[in-house]
Tab-separated table of C-alpha atoms in Angstrom:
chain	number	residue	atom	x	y	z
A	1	UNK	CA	0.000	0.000	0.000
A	2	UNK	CA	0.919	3.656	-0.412
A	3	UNK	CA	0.330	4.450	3.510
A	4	UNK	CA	2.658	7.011	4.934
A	5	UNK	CA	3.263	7.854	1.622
A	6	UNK	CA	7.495	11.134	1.817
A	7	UNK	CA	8.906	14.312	-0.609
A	8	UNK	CA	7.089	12.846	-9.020
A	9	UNK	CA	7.186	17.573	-11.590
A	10	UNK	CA	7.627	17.421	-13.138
A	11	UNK	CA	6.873	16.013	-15.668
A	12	UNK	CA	7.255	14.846	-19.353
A	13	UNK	CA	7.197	16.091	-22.695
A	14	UNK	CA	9.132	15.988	-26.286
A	15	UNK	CA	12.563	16.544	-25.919
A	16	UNK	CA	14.017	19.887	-26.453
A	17	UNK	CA	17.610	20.498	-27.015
A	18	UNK	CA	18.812	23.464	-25.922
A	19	UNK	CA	22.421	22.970	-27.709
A	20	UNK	CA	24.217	20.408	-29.611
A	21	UNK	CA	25.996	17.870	-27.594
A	22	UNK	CA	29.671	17.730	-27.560
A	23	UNK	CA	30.269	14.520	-25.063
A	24	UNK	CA	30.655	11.451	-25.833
A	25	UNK	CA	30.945	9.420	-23.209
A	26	UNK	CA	33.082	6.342	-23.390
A	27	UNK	CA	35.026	8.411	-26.106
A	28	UNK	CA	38.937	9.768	-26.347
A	29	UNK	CA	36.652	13.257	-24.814
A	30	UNK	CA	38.931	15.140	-22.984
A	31	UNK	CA	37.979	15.470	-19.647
A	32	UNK	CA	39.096	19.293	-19.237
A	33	UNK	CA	36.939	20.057	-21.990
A	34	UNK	CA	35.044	23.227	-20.665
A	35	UNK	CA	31.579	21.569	-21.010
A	36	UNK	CA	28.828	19.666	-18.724
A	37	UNK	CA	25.612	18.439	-19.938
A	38	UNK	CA	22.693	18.381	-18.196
A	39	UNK	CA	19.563	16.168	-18.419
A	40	UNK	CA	16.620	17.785	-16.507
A	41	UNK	CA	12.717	16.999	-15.716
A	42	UNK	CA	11.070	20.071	-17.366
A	43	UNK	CA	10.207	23.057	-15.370
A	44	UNK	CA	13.176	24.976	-14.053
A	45	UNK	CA	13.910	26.732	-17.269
A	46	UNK	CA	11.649	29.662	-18.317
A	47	UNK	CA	9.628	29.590	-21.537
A	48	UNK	CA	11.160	33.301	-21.807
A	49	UNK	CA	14.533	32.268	-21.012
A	50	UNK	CA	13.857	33.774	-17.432
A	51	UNK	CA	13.665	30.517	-14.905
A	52	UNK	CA	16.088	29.412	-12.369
A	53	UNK	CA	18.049	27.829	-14.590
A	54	UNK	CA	18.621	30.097	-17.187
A	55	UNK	CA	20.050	32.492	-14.391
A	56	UNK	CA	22.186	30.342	-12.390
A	57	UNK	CA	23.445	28.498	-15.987
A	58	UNK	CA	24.504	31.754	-16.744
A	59	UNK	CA	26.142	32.506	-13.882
A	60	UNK	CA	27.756	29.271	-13.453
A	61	UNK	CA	29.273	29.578	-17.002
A	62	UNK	CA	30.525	33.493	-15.914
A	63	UNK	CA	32.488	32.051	-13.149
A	64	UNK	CA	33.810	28.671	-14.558
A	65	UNK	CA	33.584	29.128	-18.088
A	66	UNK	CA	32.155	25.985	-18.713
A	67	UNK	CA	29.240	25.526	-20.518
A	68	UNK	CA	25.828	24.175	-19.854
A	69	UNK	CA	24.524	21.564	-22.462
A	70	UNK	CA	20.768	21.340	-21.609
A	71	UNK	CA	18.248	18.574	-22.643
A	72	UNK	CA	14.941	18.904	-21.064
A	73	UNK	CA	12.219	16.119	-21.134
A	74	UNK	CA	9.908	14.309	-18.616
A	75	UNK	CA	11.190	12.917	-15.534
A	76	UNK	CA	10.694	9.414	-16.420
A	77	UNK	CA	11.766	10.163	-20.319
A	78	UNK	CA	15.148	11.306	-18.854
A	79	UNK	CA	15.832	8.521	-16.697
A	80	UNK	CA	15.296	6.032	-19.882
A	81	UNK	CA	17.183	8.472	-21.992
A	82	UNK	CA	19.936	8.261	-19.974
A	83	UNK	CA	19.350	4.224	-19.388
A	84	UNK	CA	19.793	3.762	-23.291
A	85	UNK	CA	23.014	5.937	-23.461
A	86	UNK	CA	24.725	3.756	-20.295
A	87	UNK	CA	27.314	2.318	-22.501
A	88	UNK	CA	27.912	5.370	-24.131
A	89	UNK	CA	27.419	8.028	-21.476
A	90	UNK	CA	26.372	11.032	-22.775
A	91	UNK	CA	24.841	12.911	-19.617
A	92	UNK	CA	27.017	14.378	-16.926
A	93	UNK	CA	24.096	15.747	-14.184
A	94	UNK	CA	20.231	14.208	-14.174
A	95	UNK	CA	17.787	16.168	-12.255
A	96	UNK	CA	14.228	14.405	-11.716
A	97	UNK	CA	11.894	13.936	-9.481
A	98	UNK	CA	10.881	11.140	-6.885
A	99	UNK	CA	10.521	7.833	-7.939
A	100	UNK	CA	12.195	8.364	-10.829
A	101	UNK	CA	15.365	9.271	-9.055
A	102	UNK	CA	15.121	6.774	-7.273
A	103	UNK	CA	15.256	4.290	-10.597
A	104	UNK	CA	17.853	6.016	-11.548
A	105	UNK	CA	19.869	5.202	-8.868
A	106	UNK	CA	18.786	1.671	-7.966
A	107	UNK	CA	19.365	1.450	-12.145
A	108	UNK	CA	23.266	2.167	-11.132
A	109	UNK	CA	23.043	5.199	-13.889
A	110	UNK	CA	24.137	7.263	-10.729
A	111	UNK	CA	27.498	7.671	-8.841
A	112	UNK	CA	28.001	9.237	-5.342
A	113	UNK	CA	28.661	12.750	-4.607
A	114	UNK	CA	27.983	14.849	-1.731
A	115	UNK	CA	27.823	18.393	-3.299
A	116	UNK	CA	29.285	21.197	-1.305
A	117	UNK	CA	26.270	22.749	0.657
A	118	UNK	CA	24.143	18.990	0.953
A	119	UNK	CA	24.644	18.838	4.413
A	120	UNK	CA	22.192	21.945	4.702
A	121	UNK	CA	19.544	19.423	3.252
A	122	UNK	CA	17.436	17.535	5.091
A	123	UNK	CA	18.182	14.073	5.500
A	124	UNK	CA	14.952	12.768	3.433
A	125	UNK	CA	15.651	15.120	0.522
A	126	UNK	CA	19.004	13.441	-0.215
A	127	UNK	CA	19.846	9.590	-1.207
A	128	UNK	CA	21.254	7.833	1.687
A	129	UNK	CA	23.832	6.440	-0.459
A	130	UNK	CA	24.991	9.972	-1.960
A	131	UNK	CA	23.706	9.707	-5.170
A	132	UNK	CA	21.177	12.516	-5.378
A	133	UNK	CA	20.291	15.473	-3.617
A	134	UNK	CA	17.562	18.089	-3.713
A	135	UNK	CA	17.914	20.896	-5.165
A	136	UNK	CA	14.672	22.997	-5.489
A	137	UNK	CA	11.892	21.587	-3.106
A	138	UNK	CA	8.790	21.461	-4.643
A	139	UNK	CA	5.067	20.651	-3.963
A	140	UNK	CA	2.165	18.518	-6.179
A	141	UNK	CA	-1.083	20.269	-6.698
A	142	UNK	CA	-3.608	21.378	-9.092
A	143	UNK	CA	-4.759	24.811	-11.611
A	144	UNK	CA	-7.606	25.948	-12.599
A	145	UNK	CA	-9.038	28.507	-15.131
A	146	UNK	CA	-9.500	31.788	-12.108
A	147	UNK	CA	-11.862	33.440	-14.991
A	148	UNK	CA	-14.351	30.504	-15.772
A	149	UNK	CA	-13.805	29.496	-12.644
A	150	UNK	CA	-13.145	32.038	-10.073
A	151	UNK	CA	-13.452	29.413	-6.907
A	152	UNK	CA	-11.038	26.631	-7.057
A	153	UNK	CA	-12.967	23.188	-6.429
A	154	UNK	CA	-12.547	21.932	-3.232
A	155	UNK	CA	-12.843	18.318	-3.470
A	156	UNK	CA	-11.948	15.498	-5.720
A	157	UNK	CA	-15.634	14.792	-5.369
A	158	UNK	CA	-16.514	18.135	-7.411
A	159	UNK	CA	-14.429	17.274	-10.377
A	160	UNK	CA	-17.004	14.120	-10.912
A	161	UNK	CA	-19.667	17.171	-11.588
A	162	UNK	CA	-20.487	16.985	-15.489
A	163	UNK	CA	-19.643	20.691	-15.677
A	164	UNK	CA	-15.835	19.577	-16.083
A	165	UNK	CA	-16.578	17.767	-19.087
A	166	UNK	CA	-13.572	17.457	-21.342
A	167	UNK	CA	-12.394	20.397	-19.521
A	168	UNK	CA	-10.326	18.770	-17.287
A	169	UNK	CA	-7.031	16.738	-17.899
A	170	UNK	CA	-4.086	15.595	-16.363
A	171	UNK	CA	-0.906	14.076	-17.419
A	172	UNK	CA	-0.276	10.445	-17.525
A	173	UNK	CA	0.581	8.650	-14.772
A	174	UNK	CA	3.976	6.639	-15.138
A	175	UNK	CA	5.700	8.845	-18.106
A	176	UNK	CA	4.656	12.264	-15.909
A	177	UNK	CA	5.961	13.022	-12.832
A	178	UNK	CA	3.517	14.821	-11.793
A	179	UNK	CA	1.320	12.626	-13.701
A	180	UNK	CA	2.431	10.069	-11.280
A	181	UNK	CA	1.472	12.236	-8.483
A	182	UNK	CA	-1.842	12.405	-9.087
A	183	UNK	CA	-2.075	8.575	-8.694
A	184	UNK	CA	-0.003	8.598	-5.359
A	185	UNK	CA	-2.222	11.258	-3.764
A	186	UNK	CA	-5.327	9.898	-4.821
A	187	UNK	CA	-4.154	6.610	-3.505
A	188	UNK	CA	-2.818	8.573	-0.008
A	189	UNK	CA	-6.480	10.882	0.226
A	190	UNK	CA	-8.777	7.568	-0.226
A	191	UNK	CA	-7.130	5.139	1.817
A	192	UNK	CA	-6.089	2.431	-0.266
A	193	UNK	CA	-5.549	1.395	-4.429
A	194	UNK	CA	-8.820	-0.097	-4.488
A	195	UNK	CA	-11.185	2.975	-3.709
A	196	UNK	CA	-8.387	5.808	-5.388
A	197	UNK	CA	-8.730	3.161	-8.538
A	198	UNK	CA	-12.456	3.509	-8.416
A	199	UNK	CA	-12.685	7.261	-8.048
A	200	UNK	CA	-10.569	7.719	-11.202
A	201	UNK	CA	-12.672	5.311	-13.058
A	202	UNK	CA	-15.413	7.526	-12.311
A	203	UNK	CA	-13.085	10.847	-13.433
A	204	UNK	CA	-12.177	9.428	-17.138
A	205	UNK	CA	-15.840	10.368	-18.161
A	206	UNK	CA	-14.796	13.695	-17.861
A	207	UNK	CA	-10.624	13.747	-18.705
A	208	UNK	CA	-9.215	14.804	-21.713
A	209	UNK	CA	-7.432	12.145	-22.296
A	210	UNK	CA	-3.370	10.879	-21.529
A	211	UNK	CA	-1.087	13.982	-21.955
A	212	UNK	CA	2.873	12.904	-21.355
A	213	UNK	CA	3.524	17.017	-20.839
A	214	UNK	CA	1.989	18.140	-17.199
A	215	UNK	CA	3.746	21.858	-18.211
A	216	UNK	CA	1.574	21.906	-21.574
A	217	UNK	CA	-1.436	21.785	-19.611
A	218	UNK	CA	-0.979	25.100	-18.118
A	219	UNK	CA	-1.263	27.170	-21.282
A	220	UNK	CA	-4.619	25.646	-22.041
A	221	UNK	CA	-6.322	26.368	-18.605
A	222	UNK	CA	-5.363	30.045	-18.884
A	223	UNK	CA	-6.644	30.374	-22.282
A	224	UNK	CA	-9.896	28.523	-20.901
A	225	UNK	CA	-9.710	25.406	-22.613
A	226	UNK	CA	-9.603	23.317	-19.755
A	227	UNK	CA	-10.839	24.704	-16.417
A	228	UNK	CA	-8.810	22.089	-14.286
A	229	UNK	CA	-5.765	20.048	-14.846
A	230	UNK	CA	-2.714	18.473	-12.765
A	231	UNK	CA	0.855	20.496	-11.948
A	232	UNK	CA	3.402	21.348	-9.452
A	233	UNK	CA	3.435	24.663	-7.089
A	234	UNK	CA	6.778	25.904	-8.742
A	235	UNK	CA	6.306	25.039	-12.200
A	236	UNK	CA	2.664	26.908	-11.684
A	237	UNK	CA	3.789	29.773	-10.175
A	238	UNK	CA	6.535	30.839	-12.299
A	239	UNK	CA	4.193	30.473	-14.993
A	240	UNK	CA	1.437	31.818	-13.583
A	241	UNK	CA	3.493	35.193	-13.973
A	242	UNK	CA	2.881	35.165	-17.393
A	243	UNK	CA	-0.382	33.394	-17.335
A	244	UNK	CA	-2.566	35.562	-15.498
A	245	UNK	CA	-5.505	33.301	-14.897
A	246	UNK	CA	-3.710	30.198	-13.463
A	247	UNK	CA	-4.806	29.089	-10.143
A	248	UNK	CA	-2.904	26.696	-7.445
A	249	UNK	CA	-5.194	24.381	-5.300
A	250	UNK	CA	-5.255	21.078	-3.397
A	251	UNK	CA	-7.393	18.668	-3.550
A	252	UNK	CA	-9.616	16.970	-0.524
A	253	UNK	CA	-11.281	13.884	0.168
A	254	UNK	CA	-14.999	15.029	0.959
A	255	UNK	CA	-14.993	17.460	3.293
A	256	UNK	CA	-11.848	16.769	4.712
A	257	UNK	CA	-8.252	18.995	4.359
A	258	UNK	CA	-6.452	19.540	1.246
A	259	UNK	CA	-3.724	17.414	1.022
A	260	UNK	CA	0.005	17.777	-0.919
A	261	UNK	CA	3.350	16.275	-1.090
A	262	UNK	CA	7.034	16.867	-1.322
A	263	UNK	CA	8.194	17.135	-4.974
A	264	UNK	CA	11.897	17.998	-4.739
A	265	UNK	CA	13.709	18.198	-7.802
A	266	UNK	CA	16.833	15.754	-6.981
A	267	UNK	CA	19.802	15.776	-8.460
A	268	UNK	CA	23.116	13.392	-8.896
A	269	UNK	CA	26.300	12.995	-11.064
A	270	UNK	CA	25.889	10.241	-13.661
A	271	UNK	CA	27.916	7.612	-13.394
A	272	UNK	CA	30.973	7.137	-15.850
A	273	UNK	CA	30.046	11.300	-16.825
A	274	UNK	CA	32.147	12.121	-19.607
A	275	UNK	CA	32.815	15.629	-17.661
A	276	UNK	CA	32.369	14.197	-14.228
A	277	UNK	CA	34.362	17.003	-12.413
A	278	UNK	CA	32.433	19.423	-13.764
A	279	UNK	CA	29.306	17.705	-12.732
A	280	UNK	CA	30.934	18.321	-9.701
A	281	UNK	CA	31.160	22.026	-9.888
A	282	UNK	CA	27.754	22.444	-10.875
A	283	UNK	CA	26.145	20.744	-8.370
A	284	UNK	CA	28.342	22.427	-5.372
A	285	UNK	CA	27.300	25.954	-7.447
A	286	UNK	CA	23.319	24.508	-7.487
A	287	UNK	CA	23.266	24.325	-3.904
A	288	UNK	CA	25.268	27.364	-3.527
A	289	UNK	CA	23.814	29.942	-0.923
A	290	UNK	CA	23.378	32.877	-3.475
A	291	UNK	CA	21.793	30.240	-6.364
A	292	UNK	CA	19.341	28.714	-3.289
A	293	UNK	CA	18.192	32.518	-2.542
A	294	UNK	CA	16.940	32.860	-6.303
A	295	UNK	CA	15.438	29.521	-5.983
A	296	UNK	CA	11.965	31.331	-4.940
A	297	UNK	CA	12.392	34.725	-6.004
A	298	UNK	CA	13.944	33.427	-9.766
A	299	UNK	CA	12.475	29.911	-9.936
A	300	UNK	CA	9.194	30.157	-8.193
A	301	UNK	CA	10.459	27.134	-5.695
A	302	UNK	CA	11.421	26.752	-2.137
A	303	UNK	CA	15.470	26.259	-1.550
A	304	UNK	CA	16.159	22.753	-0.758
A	305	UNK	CA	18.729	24.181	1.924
A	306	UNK	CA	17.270	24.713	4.932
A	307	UNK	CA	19.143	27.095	6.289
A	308	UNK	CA	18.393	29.819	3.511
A	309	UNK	CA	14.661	31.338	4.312
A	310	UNK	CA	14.162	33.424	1.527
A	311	UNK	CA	11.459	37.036	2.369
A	312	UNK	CA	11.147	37.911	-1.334
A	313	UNK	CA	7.824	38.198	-2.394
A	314	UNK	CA	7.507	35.037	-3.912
A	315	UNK	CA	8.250	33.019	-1.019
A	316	UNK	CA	6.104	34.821	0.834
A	317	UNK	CA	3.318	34.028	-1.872
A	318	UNK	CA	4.658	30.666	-1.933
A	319	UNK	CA	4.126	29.967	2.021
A	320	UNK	CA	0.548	31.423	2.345
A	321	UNK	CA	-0.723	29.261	-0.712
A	322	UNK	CA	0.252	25.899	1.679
A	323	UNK	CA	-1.328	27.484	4.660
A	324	UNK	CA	-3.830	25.163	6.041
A	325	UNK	CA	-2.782	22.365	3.613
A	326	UNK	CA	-1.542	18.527	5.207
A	327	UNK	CA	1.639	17.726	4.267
A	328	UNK	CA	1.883	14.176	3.502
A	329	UNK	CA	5.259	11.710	3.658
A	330	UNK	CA	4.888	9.283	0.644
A	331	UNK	CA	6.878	5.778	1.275
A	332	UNK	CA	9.213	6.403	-1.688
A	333	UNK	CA	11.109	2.917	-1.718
A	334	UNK	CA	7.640	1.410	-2.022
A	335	UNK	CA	6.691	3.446	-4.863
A	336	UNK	CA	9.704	2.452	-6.502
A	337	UNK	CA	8.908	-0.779	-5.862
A	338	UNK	CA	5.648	-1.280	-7.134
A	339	UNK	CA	5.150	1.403	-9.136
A	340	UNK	CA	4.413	-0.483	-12.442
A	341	UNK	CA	2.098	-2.256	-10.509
A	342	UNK	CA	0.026	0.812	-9.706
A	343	UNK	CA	0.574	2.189	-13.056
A	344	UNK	CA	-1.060	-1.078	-14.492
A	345	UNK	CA	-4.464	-1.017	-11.858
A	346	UNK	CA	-4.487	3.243	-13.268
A	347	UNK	CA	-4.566	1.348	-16.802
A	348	UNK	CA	-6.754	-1.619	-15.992
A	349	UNK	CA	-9.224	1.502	-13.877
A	350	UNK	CA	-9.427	3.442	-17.064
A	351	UNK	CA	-8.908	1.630	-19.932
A	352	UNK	CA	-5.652	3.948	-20.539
């Protein structure tokens, strides 16, 4: 069971390349070559080139001089990405979310390294091992369209309503991280597989249909095309800035308190990284102090150091939106587990 379920963004979608990759892992490629690649879960990087990443890539390359090679896809998509390319290494830095990091460390695509600043993160934000760490915490929760639909729903119940009629979607569990997430708090808020499998049986007569990109959703409830759909709090709220009628909410069971969960977005040096030590430098200048503090008023996020409170606006927007909301503790090693097996009784629910 998914009981005691701790801190899935993120999220897939079609790859994007960001530049031409250099690396070859496995090759004669010289290791001082002034170059790291980076394959990332979707939803750090602004649209406009103004997300967390595109400032602290930019910094990072100021300072060092080395480059940032940036492929961007769905956090599952990455992990297999990066499973394919194992004898020929291509990645030097994944970032993904929970339980695909996970896989990609029980997968051995990950080796250990304690970045300079990890032991600021709390203990459950980091592999015990020293594969991954958090880097930008993160929460699950839901949008909706704040013109069509000026009160957010309150309950999963409400979403049954015919009203949301293909105008609701959400991404699909076990390519989507946040996809995903929808499947493990449905499971956590009803108790059990069994009654969270019969709930979204019940829900398909009104979803969309499977969507593999949680971050495409978001344009389409703004414009008013769907009035509800799955997402993340940071992903949201960054874009909410330039998508005005984006709303965050969480769902409840009945008449009980909305619920979320910890979505960090984890990352870890690849193992056999072509430019391993400056996988290295990256992630000691990810968790830096001054690229942490941007985390919320850049990125949208909360710092996964816990000794840097951020008061910027955004962080102060960012805490009152999770006021009143239970924090949940998903059981990630038994997600990792049996996540197929979910994944199959979501399929078998809804004839996915």
């Amino acid at each position: 069971m998914l009981t005691h379920i701790r801190p899935v963004a993120a999220l897939t979608g079609a790859l994007v390349l960001a530049a031409s990759l250099t690396a070859c892992g496995g090759s004669s490629a010289a290791s001082d070559e002034k170059v790291v690649t980076v394959y990332s879960a979707d939803g750090l990087k602004g649209e406009a080139g103004d997300g967390w990443y595109d400032k602290v890539f930019a910094d990072f390359e100021k300072q060092t001089g080395i480059k940032v090679e940036y492929v961007e896809g769905g956090s599952g998509e990455m992990v297999q990405r990066a499973l394919r390319e194992k004898s020929n290494t291509q990645a030097d830095v994944l970032v993904t979310l929970p339980p695909f990091i996970q896989q990609a460390g029980s997968k051995g695509l990950l080796q250990a390294y304690a970045p300079q600043g990890s032991d600021r993160v709390d203990g459950a934000d980091k592999a015990p091992d020293g594969t991954w760490t958090s880097i930008v915490n993160n929460y699950f929760g839901f949008i909706h369209n704040k013109k069509e639909l000026p009160t957010a729903p309150k309950s999963w119940e409400e979403l049954l309503d015919a009203r949301y009629k293909d105008r609701l979607q959400y991404s699909t569990p076990g390519v989507a991280g946040d996809g995903t997430a929808v499947l493990i708090k449905a499971v956590h808020d009803f108790g059990g597989r069994e009654p969270a499998m019969e709930y979204l049986k019940k829900l398909q007569a009104n979803n969309v249909g499977p969507s593999s990109s949680t971050s495409k959703l978001a344009p389409k409830v703004d414009k008013g095309e769907l009035l509800v759909a799955n997402g993340d709090v940071q992903m949201n709220f960054a874009q909410s800035k330039s998508m005005p009628n984006l709303g965050i909410w969480f769902p409840a069971k009945g008449g009980g308190k909305p619920t979320t969960f910890a979505l960090p977005y984890a990352a870890g040096l690849v193992n056999k990284a072509p430019h391993a030590e400056n996988g290295r430098k990256l992630l000691d200048f990810l968790l830096s102090e001054g690229a942490q503090r941007e985390v919320s008023a850049v990125g949208g996020g909360f710092p996964a150091r816990k000794d840097v409170k951020p008061t910027d606006a955004n962080a102060l927007a960012l805490g009152k939106l999770l006021e009143g909301v239970e924090v949940f503790e998903p059981d990630w090693a038994d997600i990792d587990e049996n996540l197929a097996a979910y994944v199959d009784a979501w399929k078998s629910a809804t004839g996915s």
